[in-house]
CSV table of C-alpha atoms in Angstrom, one decimal:
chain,number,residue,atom,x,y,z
A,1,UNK,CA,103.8,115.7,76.1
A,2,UNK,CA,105.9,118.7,76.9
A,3,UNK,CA,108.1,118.6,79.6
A,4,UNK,CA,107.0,115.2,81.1
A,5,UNK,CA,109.9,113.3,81.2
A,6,UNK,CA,110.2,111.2,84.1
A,7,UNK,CA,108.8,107.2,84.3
A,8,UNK,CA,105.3,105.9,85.4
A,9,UNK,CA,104.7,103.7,88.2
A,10,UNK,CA,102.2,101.2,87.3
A,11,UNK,CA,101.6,97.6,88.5
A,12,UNK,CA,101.2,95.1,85.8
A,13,UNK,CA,99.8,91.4,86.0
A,14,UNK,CA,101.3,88.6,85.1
A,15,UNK,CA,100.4,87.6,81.6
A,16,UNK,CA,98.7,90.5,81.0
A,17,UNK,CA,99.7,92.5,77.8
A,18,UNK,CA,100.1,96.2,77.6
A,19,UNK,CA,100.7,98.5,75.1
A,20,UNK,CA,103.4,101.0,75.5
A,21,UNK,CA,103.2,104.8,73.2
A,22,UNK,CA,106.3,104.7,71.2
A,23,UNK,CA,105.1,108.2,69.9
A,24,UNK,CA,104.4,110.5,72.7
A,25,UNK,CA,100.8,111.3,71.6
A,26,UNK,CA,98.6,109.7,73.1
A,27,UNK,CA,96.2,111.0,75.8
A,28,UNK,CA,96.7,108.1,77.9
A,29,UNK,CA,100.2,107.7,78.8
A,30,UNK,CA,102.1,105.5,79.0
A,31,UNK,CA,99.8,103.5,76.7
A,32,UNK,CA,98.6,103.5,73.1
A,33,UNK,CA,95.6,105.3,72.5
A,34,UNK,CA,96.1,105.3,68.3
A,35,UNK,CA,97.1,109.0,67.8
A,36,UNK,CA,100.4,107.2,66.2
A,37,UNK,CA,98.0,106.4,63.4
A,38,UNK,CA,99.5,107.8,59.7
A,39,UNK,CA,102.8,108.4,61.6
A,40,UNK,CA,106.1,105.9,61.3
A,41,UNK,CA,105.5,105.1,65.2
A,42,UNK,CA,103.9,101.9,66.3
A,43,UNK,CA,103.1,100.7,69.7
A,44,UNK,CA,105.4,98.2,71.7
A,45,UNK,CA,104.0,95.5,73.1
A,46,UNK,CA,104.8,94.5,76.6
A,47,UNK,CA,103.9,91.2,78.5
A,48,UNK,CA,104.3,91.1,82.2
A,49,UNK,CA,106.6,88.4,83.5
A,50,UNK,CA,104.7,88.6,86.8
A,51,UNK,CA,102.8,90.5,89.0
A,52,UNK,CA,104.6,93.4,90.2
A,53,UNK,CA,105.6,97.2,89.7
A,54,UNK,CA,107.3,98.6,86.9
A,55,UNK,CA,108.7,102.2,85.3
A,56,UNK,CA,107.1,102.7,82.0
A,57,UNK,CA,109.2,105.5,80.3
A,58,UNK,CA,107.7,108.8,79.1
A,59,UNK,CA,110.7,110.5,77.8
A,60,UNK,CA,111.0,108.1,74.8
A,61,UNK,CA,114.4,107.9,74.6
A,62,UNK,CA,115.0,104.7,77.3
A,63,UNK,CA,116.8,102.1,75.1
A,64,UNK,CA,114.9,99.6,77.3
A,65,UNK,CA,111.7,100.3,75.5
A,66,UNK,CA,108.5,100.3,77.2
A,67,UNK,CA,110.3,100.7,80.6
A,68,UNK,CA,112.9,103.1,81.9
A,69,UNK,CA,116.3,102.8,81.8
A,70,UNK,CA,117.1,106.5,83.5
A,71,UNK,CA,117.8,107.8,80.4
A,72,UNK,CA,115.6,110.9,81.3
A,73,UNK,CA,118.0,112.1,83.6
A,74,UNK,CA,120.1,113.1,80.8
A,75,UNK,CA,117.7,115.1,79.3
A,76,UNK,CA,117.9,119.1,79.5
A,77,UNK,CA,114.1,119.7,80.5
A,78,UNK,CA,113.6,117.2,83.4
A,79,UNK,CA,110.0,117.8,85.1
């Protein structure tokens, strides 16, 4: 991941579930693409409420897991 730290915009669908990286490996960020596998991470599961746009976190460290609580303005390294 290196210094990518700030949220992702993405619109989600009501009903629809995603699957947030808890790890910070995956290819595919925000979302699970299995590189957590043999590690202590697992994915967090995320169903939209409704229809509309959201702020998944990248930084890892939001304690609103999937989505961003700001936390990554905190951090040292910002992007």
């Amino acid at each position: 991941m290196g210094d990518v730290v700030n949220p992702i915009v993405f619109d989600v669908e009501k009903g629809r579930d995603y699957w947030w990286c808890a790890c910070g490996m995956s290819k595919t960020q925000p979302f699970c693409d299995g590189s957590h596998k043999g590690s202590e991470f697992s994915p967090t599961k995320y169903t939209a409420a409704r229809t509309e746009r959201v702020w998944f976190c990248l930084c890892k460290k939001t304690r609103h897991a999937p989505l961003c609580d700001g936390t990554h303005n905190k951090l040292g390294n910002k992007a």
